[in-house]
mmCIF file with all atom_site columns, C-alpha atoms in Angstrom:
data_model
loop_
_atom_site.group_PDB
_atom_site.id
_atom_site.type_symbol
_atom_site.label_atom_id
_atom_site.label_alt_id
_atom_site.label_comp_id
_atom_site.label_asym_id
_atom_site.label_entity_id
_atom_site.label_seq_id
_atom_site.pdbx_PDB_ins_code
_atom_site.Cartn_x
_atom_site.Cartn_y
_atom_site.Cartn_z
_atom_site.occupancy
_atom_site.B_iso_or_equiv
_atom_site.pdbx_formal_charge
_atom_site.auth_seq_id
_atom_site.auth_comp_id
_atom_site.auth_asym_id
_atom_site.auth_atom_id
_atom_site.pdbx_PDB_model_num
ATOM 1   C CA . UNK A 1 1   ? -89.793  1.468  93.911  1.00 65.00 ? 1   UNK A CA 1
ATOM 2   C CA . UNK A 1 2   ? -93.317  0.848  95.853  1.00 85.00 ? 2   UNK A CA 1
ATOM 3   C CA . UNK A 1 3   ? -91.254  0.528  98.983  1.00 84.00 ? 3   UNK A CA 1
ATOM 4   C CA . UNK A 1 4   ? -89.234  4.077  98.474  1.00 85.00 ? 4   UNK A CA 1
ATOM 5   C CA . UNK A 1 5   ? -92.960  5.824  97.473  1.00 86.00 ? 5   UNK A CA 1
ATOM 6   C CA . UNK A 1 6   ? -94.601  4.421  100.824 1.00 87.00 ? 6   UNK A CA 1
ATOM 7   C CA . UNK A 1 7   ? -91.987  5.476  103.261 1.00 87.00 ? 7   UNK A CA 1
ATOM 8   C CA . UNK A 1 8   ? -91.945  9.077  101.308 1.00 89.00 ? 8   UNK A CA 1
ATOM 9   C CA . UNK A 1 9   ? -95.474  9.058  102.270 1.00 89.00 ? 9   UNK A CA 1
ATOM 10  C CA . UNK A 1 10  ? -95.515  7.754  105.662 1.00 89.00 ? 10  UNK A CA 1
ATOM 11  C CA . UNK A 1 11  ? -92.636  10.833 105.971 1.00 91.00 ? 11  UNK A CA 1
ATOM 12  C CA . UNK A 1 12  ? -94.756  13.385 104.528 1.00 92.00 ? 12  UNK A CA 1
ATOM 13  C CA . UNK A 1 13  ? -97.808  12.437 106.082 1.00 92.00 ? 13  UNK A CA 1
ATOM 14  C CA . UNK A 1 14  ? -96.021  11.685 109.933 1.00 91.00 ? 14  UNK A CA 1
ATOM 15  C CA . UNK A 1 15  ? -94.583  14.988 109.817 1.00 92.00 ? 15  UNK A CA 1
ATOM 16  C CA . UNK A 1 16  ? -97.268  17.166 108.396 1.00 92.00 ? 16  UNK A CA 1
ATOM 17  C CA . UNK A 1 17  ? -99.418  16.087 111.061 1.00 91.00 ? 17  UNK A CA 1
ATOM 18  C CA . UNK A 1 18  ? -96.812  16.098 114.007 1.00 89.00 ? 18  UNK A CA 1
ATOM 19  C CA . UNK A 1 19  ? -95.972  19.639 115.341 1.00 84.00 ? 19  UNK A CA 1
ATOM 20  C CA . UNK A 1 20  ? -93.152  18.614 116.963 1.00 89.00 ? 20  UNK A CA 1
ATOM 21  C CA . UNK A 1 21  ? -89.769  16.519 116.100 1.00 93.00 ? 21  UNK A CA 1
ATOM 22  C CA . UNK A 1 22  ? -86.640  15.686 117.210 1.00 91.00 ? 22  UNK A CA 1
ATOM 23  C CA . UNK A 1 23  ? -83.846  16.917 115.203 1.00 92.00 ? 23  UNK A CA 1
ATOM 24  C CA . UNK A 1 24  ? -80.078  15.632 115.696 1.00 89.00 ? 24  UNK A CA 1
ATOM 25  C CA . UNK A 1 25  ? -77.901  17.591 113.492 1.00 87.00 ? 25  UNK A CA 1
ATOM 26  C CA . UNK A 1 26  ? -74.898  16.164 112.043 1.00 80.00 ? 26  UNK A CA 1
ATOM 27  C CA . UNK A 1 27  ? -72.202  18.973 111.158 1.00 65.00 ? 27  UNK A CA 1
ATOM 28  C CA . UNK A 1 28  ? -69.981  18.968 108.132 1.00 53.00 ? 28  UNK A CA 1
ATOM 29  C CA . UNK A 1 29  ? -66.911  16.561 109.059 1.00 52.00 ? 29  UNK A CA 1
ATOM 30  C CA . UNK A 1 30  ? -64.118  18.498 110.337 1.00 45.00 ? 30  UNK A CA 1
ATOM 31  C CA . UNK A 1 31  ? -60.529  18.592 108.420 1.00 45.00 ? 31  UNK A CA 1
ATOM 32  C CA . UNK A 1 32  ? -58.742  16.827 111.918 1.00 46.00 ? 32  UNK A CA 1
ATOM 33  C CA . UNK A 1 33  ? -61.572  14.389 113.123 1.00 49.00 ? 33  UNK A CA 1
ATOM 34  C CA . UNK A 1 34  ? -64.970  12.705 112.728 1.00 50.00 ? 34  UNK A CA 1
ATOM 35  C CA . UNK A 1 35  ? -68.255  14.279 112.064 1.00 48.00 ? 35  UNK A CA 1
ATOM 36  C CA . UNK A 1 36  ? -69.496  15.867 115.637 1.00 49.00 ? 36  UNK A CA 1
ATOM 37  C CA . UNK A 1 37  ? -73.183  15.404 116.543 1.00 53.00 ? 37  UNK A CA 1
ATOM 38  C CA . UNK A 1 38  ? -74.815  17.243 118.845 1.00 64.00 ? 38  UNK A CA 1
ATOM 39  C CA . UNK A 1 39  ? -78.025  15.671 120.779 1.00 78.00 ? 39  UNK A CA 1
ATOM 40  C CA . UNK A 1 40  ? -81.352  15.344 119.425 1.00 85.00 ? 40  UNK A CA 1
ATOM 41  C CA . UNK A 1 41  ? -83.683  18.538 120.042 1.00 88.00 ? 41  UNK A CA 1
ATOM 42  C CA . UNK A 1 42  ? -87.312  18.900 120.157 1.00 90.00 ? 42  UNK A CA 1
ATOM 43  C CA . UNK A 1 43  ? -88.215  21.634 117.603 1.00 93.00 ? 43  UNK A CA 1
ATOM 44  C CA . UNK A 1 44  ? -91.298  23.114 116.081 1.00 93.00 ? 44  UNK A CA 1
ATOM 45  C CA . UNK A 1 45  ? -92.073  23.492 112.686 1.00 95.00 ? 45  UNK A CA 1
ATOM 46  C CA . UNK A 1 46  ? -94.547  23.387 109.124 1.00 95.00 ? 46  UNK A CA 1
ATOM 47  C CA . UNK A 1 47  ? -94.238  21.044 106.613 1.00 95.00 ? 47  UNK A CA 1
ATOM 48  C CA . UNK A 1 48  ? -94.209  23.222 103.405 1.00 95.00 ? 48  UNK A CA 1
ATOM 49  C CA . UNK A 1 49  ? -93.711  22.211 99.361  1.00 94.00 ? 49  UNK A CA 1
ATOM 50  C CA . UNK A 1 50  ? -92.332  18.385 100.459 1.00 93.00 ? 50  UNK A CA 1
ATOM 51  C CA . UNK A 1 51  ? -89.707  19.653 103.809 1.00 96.00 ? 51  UNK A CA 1
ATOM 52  C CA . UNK A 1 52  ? -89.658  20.621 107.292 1.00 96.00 ? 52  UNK A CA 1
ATOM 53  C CA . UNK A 1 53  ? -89.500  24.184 107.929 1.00 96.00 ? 53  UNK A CA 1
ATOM 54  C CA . UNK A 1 54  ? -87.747  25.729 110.785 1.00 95.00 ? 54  UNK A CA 1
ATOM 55  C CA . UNK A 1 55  ? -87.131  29.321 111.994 1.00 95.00 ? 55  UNK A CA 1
ATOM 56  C CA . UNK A 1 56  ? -84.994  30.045 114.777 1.00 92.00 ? 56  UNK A CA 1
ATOM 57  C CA . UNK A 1 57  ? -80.864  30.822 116.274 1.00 89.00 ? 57  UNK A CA 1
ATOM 58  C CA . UNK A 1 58  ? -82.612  34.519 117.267 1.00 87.00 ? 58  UNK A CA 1
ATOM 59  C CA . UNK A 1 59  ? -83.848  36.205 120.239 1.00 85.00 ? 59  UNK A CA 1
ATOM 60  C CA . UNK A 1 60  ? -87.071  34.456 121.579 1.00 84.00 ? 60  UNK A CA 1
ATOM 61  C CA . UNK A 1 61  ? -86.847  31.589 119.091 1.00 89.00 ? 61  UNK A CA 1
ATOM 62  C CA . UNK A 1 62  ? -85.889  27.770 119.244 1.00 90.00 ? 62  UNK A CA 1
ATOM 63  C CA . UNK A 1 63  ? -82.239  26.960 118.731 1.00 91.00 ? 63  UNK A CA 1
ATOM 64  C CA . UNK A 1 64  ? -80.714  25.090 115.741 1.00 91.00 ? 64  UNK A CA 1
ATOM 65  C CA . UNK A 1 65  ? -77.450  23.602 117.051 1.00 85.00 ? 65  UNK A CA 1
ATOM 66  C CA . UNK A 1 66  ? -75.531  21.640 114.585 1.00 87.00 ? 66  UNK A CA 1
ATOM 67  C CA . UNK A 1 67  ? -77.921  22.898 111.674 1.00 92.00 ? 67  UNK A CA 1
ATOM 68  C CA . UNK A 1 68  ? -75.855  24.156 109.098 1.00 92.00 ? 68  UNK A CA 1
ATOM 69  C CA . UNK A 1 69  ? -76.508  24.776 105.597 1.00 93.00 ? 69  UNK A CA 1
ATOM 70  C CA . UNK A 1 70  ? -75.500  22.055 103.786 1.00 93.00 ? 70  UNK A CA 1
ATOM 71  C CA . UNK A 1 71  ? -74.811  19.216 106.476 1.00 93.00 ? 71  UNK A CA 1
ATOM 72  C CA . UNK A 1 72  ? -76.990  16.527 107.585 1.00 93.00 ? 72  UNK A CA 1
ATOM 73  C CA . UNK A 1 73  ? -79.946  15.676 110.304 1.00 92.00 ? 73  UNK A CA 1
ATOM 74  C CA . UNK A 1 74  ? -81.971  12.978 111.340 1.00 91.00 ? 74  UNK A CA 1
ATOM 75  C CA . UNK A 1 75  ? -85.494  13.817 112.252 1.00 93.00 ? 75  UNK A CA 1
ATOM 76  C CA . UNK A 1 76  ? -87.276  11.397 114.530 1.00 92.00 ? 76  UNK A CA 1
ATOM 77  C CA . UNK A 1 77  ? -91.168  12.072 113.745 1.00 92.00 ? 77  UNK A CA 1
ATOM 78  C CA . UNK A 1 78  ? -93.983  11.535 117.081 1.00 88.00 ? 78  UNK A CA 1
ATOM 79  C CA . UNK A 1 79  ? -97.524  10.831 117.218 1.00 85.00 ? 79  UNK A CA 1
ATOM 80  C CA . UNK A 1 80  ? -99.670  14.192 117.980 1.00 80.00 ? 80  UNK A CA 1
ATOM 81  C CA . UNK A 1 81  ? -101.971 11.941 119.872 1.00 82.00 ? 81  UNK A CA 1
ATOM 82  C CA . UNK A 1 82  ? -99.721  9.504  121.583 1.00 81.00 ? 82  UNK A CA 1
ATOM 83  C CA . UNK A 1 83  ? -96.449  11.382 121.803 1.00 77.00 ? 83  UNK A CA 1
ATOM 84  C CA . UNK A 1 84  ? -94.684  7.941  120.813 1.00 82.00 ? 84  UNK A CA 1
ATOM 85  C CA . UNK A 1 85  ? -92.551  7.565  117.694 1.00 85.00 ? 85  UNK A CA 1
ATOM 86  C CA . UNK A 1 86  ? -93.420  7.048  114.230 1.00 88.00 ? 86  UNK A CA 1
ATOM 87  C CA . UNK A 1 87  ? -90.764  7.252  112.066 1.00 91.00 ? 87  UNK A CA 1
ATOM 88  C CA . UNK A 1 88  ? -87.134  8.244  111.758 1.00 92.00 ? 88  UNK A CA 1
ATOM 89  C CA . UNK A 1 89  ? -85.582  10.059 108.506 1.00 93.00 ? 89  UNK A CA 1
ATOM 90  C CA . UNK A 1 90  ? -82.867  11.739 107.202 1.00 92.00 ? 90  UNK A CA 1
ATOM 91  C CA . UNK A 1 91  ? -82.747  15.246 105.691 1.00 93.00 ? 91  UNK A CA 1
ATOM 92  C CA . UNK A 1 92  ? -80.413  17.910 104.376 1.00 95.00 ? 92  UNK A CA 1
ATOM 93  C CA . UNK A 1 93  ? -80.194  21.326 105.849 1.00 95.00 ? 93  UNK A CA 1
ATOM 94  C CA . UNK A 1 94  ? -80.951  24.107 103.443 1.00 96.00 ? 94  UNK A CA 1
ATOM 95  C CA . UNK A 1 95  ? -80.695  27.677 104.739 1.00 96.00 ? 95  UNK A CA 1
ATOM 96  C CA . UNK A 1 96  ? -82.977  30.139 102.944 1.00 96.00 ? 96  UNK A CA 1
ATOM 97  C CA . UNK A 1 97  ? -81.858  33.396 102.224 1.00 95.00 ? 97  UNK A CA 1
ATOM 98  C CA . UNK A 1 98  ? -84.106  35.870 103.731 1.00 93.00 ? 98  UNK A CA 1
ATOM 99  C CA . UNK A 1 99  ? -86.930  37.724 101.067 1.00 94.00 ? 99  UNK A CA 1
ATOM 100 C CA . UNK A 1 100 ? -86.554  34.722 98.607  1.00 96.00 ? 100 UNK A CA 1
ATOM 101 C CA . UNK A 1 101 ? -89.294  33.655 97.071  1.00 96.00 ? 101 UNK A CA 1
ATOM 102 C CA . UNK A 1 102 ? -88.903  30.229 98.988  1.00 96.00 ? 102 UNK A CA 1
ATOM 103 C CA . UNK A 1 103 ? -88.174  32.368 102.036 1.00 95.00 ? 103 UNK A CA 1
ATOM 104 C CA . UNK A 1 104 ? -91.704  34.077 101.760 1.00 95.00 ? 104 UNK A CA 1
ATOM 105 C CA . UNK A 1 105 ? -93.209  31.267 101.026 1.00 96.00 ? 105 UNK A CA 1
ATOM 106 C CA . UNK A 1 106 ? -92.192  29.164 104.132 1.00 96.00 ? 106 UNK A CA 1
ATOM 107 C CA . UNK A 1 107 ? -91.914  32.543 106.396 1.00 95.00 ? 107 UNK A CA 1
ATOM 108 C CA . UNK A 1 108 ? -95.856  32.810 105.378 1.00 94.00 ? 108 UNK A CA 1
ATOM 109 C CA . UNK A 1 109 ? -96.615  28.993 107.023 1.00 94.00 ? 109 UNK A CA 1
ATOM 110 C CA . UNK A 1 110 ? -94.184  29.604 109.602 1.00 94.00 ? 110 UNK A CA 1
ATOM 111 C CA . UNK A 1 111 ? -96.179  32.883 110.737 1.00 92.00 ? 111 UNK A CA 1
ATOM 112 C CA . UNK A 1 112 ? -99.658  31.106 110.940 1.00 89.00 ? 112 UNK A CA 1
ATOM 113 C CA . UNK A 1 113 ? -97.933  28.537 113.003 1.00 88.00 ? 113 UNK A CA 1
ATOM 114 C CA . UNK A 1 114 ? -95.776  30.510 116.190 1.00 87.00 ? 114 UNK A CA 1
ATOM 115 C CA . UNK A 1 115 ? -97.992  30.766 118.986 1.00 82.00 ? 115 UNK A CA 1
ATOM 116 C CA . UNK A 1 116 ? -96.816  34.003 121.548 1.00 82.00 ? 116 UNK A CA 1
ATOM 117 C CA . UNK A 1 117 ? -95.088  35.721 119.480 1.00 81.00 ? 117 UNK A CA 1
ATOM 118 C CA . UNK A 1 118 ? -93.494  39.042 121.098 1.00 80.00 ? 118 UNK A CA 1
ATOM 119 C CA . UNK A 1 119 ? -94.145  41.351 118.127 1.00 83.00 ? 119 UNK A CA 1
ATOM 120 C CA . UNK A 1 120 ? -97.195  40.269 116.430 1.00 80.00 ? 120 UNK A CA 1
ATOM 121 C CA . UNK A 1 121 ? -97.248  41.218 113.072 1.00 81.00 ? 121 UNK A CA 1
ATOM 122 C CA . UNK A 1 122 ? -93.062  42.096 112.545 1.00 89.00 ? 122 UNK A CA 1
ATOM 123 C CA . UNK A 1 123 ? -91.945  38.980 113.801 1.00 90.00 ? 123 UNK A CA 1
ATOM 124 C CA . UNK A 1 124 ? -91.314  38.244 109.938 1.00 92.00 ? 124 UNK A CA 1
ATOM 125 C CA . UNK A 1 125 ? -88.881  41.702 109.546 1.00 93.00 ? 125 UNK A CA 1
ATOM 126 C CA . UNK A 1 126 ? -87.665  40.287 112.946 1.00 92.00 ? 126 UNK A CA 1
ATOM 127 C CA . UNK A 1 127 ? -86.364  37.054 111.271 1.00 93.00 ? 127 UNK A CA 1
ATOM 128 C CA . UNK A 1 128 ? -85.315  38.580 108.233 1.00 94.00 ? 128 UNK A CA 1
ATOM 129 C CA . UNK A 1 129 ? -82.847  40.405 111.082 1.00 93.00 ? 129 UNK A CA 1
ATOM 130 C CA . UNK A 1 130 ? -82.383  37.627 113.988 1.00 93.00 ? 130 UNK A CA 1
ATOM 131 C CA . UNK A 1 131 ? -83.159  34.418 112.998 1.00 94.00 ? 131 UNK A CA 1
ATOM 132 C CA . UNK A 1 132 ? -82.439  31.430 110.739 1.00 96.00 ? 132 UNK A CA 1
ATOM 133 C CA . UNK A 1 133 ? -85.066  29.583 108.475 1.00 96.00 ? 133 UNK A CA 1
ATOM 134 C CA . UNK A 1 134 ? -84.355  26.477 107.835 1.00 96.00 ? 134 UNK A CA 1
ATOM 135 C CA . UNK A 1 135 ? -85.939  23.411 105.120 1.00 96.00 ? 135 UNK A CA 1
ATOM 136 C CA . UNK A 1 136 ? -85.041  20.195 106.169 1.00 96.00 ? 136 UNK A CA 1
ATOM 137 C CA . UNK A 1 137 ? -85.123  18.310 103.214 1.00 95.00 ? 137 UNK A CA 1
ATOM 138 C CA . UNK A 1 138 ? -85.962  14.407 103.240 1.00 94.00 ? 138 UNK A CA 1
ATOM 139 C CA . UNK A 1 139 ? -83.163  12.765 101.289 1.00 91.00 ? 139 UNK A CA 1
ATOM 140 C CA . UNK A 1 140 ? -85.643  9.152  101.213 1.00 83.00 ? 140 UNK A CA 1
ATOM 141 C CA . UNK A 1 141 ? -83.969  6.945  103.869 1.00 77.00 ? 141 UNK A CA 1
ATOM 142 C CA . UNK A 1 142 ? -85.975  5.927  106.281 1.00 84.00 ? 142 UNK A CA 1
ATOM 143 C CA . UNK A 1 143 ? -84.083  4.642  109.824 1.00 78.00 ? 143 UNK A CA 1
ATOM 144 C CA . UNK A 1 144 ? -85.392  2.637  111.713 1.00 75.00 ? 144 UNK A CA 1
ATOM 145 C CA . UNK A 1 145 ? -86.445  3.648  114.983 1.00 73.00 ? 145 UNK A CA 1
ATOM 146 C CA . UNK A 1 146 ? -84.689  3.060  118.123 1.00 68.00 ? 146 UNK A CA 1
ATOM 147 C CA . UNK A 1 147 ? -84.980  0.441  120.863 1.00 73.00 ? 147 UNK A CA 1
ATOM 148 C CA . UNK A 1 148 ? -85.796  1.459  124.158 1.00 75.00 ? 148 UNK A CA 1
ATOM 149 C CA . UNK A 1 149 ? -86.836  4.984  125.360 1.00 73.00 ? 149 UNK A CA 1
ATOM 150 C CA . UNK A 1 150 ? -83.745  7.299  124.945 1.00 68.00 ? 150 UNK A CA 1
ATOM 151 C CA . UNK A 1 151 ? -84.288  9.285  127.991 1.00 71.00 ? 151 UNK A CA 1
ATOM 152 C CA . UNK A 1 152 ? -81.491  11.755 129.505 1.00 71.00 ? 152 UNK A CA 1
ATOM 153 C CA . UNK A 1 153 ? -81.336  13.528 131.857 1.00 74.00 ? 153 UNK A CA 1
ATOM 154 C CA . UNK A 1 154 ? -82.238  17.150 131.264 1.00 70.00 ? 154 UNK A CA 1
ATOM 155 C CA . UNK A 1 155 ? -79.595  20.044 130.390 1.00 67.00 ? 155 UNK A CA 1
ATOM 156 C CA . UNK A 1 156 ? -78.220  22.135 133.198 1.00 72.00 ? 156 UNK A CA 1
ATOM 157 C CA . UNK A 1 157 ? -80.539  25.268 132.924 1.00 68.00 ? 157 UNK A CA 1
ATOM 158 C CA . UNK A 1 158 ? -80.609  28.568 135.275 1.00 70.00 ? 158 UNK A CA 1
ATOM 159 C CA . UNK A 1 159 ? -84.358  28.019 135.214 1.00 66.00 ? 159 UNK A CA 1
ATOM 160 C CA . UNK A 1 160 ? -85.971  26.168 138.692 1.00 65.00 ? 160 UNK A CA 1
ATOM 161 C CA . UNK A 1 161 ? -89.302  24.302 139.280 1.00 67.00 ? 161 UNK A CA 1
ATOM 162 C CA . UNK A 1 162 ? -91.777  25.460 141.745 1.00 68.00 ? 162 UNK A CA 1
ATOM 163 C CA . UNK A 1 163 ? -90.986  24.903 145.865 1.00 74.00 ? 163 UNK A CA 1
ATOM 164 C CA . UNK A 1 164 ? -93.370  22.397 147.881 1.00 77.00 ? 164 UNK A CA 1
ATOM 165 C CA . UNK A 1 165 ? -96.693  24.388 149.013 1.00 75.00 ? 165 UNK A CA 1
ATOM 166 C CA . UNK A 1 166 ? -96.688  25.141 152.458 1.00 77.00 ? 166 UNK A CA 1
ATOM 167 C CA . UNK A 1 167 ? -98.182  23.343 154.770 1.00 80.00 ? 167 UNK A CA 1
ATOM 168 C CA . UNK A 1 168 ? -101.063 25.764 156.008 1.00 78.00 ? 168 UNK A CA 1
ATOM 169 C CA . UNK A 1 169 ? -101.812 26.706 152.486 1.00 75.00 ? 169 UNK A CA 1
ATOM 170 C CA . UNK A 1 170 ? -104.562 23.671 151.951 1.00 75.00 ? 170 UNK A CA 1
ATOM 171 C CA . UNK A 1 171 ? -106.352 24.680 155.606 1.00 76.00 ? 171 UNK A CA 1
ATOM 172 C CA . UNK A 1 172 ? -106.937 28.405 154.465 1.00 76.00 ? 172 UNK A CA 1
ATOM 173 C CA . UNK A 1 173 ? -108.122 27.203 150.876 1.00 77.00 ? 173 UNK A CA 1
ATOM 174 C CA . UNK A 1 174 ? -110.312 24.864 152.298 1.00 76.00 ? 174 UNK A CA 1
ATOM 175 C CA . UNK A 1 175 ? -111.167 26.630 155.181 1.00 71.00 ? 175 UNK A CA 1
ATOM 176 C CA . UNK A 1 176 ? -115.132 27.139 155.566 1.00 60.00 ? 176 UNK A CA 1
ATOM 177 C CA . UNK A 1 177 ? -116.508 30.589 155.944 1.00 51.00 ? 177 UNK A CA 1
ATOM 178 C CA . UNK A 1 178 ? -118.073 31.041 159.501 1.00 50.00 ? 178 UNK A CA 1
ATOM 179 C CA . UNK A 1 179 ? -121.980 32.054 159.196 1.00 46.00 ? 179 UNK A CA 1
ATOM 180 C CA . UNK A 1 180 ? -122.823 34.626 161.606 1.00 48.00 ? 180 UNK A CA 1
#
């Protein structure tokens, strides 16, 4: 019993003070094969009345593959400061159904949270229309955390990095100005 009470803490406490986790959701088995899992994401989020809260699956917002209502995820908690991992646990996926009390509720910590945001003040109405909020609910098993560093290589994206400065470019910033 002491054991299950510390690693709810060490959840709680890891993931209220994280603003970032990895999420790997696992999708309801199919009726012809083996439950499908799609890759561990980095996703923002509030921890709100004991879960992880999630909006997104709309225009200008995080995706949520393989988060469905009712299936699985594992959530892989960092260190704000470090960026190295703390803890591992899984969660169930509970989709909230938009102007429920619980909706408002995590919609209101959500909102205080999403830095940029297009549209200000109706980004709420906007995920009422667009999006998908999302509790991921710790079920109390802890994993434990993987060996090694689990690094991929990146998704194909249309987006590129930045080309190599030309060569003159350092001699004109650094250029002095002639006195006269």
């Amino acid at each position: 019993m002491t054991q299950e009470l510390l690693d709810q803490a060490l959840v709680e406490e890891a993931t209220k003070k994280s603003g970032l986790i990895w999420v790997r959701g696992i999708s309801v088995p199919a009726p012809s094969g083996p439950d499908d899992e799609v890759p561990a994401q980095a996703l923002w989020h509030v921890w709100h009345d004991g879960a992880a809260c999630l909006v997104g699956d709309g225009p200008g917002e995080q995706p949520l593959p393989g988060l469905i209502d009712g299936g699985d995820a594992v959530v892989t908690v960092r260190s704000k400061d470090k960026g190295g991992r703390l803890v591992s646990w899984s969660g169930t996926v509970v989709e909230l159904a938009e102007h429920t009390p619980a909706w408002e509720a995590a919609v209101a910590e959500l909102k205080g949270k999403r830095l940029n945001a297009p549209d200000g003040e109706a980004m709420t109405e906007r995920w009422a229309r667009e999006c998908r909020v999302l509790r991921l609910e710790p079920t109390g098993a802890t994993a434990e955390l993987p060996q090694g560093s689990l690094a991929e290589r990146p998704l194909p994206t249309p987006a590129t990095t930045r080309r190599p400065v030309p060569a003159a470019l350092p001699r004109l910033l650094l250029k002095k100005r002639k006195r006269r």
